[in-house]
CSV table of C-alpha atoms and ligand atoms in Angstrom, one decimal:
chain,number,residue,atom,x,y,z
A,55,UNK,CA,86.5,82.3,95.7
A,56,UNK,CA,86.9,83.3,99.5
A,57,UNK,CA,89.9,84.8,99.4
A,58,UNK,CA,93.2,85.1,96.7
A,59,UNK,CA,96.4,84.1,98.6
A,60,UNK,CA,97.9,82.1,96.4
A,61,UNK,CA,98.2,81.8,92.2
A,62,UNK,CA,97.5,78.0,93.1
A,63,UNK,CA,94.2,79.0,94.2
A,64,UNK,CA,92.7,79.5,91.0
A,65,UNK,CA,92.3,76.4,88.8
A,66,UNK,CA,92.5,76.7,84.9
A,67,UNK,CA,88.8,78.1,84.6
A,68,UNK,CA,88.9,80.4,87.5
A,69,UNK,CA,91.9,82.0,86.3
A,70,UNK,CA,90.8,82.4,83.0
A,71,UNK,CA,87.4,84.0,84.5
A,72,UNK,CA,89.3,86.6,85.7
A,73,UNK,CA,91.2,87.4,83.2
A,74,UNK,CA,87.5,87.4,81.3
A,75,UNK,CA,86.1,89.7,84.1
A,76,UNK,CA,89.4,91.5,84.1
A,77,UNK,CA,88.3,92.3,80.4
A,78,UNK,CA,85.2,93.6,81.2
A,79,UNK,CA,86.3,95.5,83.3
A,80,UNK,CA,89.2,97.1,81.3
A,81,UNK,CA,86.5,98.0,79.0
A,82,UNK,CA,84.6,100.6,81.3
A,83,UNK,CA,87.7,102.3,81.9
A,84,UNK,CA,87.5,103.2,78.7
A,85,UNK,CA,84.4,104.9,79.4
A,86,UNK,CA,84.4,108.8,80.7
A,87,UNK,CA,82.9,107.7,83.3
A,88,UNK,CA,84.9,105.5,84.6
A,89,UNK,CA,83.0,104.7,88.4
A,90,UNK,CA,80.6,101.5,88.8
A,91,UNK,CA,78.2,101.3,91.8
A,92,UNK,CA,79.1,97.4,92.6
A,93,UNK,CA,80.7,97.3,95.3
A,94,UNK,CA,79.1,100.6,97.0
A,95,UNK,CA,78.5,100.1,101.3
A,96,UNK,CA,81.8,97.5,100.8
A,97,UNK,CA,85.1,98.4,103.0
A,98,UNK,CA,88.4,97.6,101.4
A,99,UNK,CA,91.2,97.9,103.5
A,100,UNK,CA,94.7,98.1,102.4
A,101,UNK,CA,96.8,97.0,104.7
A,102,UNK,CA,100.7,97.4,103.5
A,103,UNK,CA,103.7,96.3,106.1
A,104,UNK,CA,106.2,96.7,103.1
A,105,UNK,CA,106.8,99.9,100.9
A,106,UNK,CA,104.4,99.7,97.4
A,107,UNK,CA,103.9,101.7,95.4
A,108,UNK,CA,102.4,100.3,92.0
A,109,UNK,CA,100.1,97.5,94.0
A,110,UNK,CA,98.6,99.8,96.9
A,111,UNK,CA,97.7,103.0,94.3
A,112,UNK,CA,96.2,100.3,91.8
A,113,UNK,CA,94.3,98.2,94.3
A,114,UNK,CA,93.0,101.8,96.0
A,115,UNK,CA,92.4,103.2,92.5
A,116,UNK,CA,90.4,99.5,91.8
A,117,UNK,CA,88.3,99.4,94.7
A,118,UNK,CA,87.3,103.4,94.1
A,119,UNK,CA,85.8,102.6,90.7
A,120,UNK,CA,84.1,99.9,92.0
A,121,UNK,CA,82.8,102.8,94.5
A,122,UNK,CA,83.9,100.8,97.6
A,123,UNK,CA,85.4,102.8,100.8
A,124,UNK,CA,89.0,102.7,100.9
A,125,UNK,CA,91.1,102.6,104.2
A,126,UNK,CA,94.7,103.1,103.1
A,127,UNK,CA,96.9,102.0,106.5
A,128,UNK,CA,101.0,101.5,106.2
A,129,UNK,CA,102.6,100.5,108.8
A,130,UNK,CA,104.7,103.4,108.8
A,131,UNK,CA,103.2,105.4,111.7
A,132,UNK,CA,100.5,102.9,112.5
A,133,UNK,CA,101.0,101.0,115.7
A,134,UNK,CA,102.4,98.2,114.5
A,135,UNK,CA,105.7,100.5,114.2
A,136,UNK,CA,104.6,100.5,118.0
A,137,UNK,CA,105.0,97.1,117.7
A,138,UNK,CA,101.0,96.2,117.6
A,139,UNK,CA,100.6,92.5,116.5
A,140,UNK,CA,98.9,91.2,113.1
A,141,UNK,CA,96.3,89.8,115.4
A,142,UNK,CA,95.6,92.9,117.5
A,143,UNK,CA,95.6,94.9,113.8
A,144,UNK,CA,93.6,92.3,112.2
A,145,UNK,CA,91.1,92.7,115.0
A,146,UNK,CA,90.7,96.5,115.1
A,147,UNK,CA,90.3,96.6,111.0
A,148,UNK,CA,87.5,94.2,111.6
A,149,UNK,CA,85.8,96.1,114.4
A,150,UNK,CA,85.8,99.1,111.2
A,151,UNK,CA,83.8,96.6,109.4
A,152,UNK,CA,86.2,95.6,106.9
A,153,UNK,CA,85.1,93.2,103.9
A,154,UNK,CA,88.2,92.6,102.1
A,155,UNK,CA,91.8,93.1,103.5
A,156,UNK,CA,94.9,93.4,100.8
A,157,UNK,CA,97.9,93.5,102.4
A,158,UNK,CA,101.2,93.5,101.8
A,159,UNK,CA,103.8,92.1,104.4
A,160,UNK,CA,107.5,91.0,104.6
A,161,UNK,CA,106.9,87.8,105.8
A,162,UNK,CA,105.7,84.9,104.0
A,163,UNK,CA,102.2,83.4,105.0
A,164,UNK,CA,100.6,86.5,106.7
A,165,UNK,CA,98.1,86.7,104.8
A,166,UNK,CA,97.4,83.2,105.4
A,167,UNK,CA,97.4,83.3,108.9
A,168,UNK,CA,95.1,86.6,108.7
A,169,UNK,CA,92.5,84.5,106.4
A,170,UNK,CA,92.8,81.4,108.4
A,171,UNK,CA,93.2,82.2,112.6
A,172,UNK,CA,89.4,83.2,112.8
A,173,UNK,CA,90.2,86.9,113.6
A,174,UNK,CA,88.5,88.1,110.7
A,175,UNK,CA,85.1,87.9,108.3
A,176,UNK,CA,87.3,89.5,106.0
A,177,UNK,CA,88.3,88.4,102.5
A,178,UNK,CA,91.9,88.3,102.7
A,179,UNK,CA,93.7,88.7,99.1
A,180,UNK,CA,97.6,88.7,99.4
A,181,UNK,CA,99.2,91.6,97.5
A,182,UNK,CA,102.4,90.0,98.2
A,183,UNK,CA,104.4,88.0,101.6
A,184,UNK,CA,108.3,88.0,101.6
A,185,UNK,CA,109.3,86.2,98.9
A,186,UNK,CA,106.3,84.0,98.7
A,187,UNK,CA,103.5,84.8,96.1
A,188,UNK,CA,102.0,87.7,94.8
A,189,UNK,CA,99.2,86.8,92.5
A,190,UNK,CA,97.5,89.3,91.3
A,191,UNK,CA,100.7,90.3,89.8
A,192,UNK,CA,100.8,86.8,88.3
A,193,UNK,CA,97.3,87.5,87.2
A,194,UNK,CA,97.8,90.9,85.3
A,195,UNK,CA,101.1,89.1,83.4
A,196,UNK,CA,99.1,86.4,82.2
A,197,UNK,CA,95.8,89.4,81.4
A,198,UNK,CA,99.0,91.2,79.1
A,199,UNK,CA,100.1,88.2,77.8
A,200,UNK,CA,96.8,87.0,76.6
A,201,UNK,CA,95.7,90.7,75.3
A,202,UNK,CA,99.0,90.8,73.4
A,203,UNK,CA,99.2,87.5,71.8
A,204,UNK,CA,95.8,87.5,70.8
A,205,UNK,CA,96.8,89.9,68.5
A,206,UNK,CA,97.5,88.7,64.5
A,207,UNK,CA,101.1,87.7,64.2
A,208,UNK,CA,102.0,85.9,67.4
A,209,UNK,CA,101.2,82.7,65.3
A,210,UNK,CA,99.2,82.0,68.3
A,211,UNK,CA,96.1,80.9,67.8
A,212,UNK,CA,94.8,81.3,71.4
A,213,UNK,CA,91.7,80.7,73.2
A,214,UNK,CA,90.6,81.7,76.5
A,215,UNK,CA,93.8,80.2,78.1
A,216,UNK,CA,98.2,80.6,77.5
A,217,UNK,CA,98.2,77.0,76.5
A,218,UNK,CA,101.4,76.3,74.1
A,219,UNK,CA,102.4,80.4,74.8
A,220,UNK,CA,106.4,80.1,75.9
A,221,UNK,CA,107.5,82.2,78.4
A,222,UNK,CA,111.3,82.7,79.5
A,223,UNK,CA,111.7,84.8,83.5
A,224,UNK,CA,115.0,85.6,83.9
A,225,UNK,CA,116.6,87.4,87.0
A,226,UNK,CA,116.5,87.0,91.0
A,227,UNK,CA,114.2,83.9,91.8
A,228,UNK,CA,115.4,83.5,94.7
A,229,UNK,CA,113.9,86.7,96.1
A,230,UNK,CA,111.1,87.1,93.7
A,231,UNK,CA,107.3,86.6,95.1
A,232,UNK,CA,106.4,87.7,91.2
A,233,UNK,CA,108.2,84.5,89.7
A,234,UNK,CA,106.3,82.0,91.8
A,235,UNK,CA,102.8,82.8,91.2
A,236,UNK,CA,104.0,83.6,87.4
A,237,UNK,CA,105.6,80.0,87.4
A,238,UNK,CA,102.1,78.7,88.8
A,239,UNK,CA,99.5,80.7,87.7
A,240,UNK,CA,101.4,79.7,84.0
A,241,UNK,CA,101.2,76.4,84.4
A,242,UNK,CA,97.7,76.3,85.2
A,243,UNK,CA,97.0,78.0,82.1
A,244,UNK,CA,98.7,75.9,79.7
A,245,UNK,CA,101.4,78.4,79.2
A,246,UNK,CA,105.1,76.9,79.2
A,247,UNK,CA,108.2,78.1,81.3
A,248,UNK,CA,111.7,78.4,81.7
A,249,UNK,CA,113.3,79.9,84.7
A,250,UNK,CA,117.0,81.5,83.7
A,251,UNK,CA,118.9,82.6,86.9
A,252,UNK,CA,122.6,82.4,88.2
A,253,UNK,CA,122.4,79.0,90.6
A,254,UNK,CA,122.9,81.5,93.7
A,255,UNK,CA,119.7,82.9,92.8
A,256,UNK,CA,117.7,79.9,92.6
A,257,UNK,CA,115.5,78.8,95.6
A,258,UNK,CA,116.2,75.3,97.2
A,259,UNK,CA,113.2,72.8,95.8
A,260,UNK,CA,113.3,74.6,92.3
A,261,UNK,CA,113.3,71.1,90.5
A,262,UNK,CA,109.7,70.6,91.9
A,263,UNK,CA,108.3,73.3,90.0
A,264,UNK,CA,106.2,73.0,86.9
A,265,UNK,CA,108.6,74.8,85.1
A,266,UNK,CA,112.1,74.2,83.3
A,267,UNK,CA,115.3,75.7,85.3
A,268,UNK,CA,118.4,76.7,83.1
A,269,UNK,CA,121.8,79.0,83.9
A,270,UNK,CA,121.8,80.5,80.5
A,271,UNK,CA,119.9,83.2,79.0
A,272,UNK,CA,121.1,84.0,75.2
A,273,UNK,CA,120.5,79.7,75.3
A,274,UNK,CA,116.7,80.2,76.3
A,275,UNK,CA,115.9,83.1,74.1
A,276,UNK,CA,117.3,81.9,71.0
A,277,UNK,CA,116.9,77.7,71.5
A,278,UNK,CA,113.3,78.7,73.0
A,279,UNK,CA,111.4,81.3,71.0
A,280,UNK,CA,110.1,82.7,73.7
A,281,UNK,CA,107.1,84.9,73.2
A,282,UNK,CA,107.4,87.1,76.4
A,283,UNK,CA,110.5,87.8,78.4
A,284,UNK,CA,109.9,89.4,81.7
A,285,UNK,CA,112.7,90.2,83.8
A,286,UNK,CA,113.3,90.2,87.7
A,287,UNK,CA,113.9,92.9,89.4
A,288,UNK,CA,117.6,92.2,91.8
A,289,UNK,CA,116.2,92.6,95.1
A,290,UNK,CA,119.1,94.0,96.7
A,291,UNK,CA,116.9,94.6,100.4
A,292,UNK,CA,116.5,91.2,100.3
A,293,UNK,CA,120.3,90.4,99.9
A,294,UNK,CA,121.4,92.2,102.9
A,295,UNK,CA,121.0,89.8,105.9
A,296,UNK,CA,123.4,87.7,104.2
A,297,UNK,CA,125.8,89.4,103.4
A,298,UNK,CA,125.4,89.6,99.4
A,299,UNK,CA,127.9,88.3,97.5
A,300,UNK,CA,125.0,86.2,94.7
A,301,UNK,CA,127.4,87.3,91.8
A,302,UNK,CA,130.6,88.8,91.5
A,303,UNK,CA,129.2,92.6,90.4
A,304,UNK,CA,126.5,94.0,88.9
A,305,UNK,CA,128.4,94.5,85.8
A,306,UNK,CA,129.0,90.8,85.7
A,307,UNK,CA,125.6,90.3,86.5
A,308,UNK,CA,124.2,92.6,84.0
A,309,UNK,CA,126.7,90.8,81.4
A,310,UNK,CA,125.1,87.2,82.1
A,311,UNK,CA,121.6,88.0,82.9
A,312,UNK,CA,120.7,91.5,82.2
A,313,UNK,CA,118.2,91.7,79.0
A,314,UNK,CA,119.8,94.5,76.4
A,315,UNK,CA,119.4,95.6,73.1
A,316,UNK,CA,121.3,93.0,71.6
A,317,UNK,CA,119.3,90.1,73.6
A,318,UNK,CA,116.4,91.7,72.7
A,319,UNK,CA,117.0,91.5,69.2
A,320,UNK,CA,117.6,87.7,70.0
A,321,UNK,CA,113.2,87.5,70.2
A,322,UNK,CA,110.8,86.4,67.9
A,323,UNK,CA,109.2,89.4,66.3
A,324,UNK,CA,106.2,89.6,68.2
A,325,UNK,CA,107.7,88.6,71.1
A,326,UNK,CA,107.3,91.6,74.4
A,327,UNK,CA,109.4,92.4,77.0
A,328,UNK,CA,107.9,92.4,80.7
A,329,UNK,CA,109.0,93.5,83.9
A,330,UNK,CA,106.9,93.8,87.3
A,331,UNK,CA,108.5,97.0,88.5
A,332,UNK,CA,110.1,98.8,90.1
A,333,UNK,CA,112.9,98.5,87.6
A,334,UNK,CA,116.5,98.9,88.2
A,335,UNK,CA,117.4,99.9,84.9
A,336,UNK,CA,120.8,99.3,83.6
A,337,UNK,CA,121.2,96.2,86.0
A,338,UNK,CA,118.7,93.3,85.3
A,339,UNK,CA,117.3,95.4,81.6
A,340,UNK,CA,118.6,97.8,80.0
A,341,UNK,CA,116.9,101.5,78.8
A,342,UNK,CA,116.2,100.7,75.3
A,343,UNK,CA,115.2,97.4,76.0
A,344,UNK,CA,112.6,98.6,79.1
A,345,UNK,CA,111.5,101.2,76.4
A,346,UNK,CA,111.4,99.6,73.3
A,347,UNK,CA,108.2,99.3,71.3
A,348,UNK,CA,107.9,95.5,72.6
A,349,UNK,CA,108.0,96.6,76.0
A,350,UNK,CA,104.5,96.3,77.8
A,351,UNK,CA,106.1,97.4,81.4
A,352,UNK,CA,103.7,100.8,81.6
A,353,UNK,CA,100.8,98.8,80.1
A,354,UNK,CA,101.3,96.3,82.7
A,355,UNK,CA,101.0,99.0,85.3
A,356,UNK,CA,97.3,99.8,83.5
A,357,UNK,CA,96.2,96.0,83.2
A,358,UNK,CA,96.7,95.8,87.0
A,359,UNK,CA,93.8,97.9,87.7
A,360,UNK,CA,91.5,96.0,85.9
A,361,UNK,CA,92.9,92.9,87.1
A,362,UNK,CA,92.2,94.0,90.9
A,363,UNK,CA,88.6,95.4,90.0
A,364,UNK,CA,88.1,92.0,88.9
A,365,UNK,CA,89.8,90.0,92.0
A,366,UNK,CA,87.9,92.4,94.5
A,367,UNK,CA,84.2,91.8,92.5
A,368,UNK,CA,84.4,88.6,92.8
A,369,UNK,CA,85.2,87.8,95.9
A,370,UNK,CA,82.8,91.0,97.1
A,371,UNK,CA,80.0,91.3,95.0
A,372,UNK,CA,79.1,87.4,95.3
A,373,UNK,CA,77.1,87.7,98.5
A,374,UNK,CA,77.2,88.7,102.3
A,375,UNK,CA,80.8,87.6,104.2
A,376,UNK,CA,81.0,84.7,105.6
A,377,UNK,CA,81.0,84.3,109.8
A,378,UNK,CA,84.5,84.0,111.4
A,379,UNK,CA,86.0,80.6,111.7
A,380,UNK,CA,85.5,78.7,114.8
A,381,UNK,CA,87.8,77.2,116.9
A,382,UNK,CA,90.5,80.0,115.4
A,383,UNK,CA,93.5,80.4,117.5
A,384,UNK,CA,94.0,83.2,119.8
B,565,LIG,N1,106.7,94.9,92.8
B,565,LIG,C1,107.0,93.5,92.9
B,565,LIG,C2,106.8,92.9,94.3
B,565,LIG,O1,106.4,93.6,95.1
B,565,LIG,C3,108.3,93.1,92.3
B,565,LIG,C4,109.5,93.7,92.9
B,565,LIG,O2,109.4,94.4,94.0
B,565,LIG,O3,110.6,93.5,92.4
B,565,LIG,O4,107.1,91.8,94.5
């Protein structure tokens, strides 16, 4: 693996080896010493356009306990607020000697341009573009999923993969990087899912996912037996250049979509309830559904630094970066 831009990226064994690493790794953070020497001499830069604040402290807090060097750089007083291009940024981390770049940006494909123009030796992972992918999110769902249903009772008799695991993602697709490389990265790994969202908040081309589409959630979670549930957060920055108007109110919303007690007691008992964060609580879930005992939302949070340990060893600890692309545009 050269770099992690997309959850299409990884085929059914590669995901599942780092979800494997992933374990590993979880299991010297158990340790009280919690620091590994692997990827000590290694630069990781973190390179966030867009506000963050679960994926740039757990990517920083991942490459520290692999005892890498951290450079944290938002764009918020950088020169890019100066109006500094991706190139001209790209360039000047590299002159720092960067060997992995995360970054974060509102627009969909930087991170593929920044892995692909030849600007950079770097390995490039995408920690999320507009409302594209983000799949290391995608990667520490399925890590929870898989650590949860593993567990006696799920009547799932599961291997190394999700395969035959059901998996309902309700909320704002549309807008959601999370639900794409969860709808892919699932996919790959056997798992099977059902997309519930009002039709405003479906993205044009939905059919062509692997995934079922439908308009009604009580109709998924009791006809389906889902065992996870993880809800979208409304992205409500997203909404503004047009205007809103996706659904009538957020009471409406909440009525048809949001996941509550009641729906909650709608789930097969072993069943958990996920949510990438931040949550708006009250709109797309509810408080005693985002705290209930099924709820893995803070766990999730946890998993992700394992997740990225694992992401940012394989692509670093495998051997010397490669040279920069010829022929890359200028
Ligand atoms: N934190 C996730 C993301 O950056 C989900 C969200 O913002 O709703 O995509």
């Amino acid at each position: 693996m050269r770099h992690l831009l997309s959850a299409a990226d990884l085929d059914r064994d590669g995901a599942v080896h780092v979800l494997d690493v992933a374990e590993q790794m979880a299991a010297t953070q158990r340790r009280e010493i919690k620091k590994l020497p692997t990827l000590r001499g290694r630069t990781v830069v973190n390179l966030f356009f867009e506000d963050s604040t679960r994926t740039r402290t757990s990517f920083e807090a991942a490459a520290k306990r692999l005892s890498a060097d951290v450079i944290n750089f938002s764009a918020k007083g950088s020169s890019v607020s100066k109006g500094e291009s991706l190139k001209d940024t790209a360039l000047t981390l590299e002159a720092m000697g960067a060997d992995a770049v995360v970054v974060r940006h509102s627009a969909s494909g930087a991170p593929h341009r920044l892995a692909h123009a030849g600007w950079s030796r770097s390995a490039v992972v995408n920690a999320g573009d507009g409302t594209h992918e983000h799949p290391t999110q995608a990667l520490l769902d399925a890590y929870t999923m898989r650590r949860h249903l593993r567990a006696a009772g799920s009547g799932h008799a599961l291997g190394r993969d999700l395969h035959g695991v059901r998996v309902v993602i309700v909320g704002d697709v549309l807008h959601s990087r999370v639900a794409r490389s969860n709808v892919l990265l699932l996919h790959t790994l056997g798992a099977h899912v059902t997309l519930v969202a009002p039709p405003t908040l479906l993205p044009v081309g939905v059919g062509t996912w692997p995934c079922e589409v439908s308009h009604d959630l009580d109709a998924a979670l009791t006809g389906g037996a889902p065992d996870a549930v993880m809800t979208l957060r409304v992205q409500a920055e997203r909404m503004t250049t047009t205007g809103g108007g996706f659904f009538p109110s957020a009471r409406e919303y909440s009525r048809r979509y949001g996941l509550d007690r009641r729906r909650a007691a709608l789930l097969p008992e072993h069943a958990i309830v996920m949510h990438p964060g931040p949550m708006n609580r009250g709109l797309e879930i509810s408080a005693d559904a985002a705290d209930s005992a099924r709820s893995t939302i803070v766990e999730q949070v946890g998993n992700g630094v394992a997740v990225r340990m694992a992401v940012l060893y394989l692509l670093l600890a495998g051997g010397e970066p490669a040279a920069p692309t010829p022929g890359g545009d200028s």
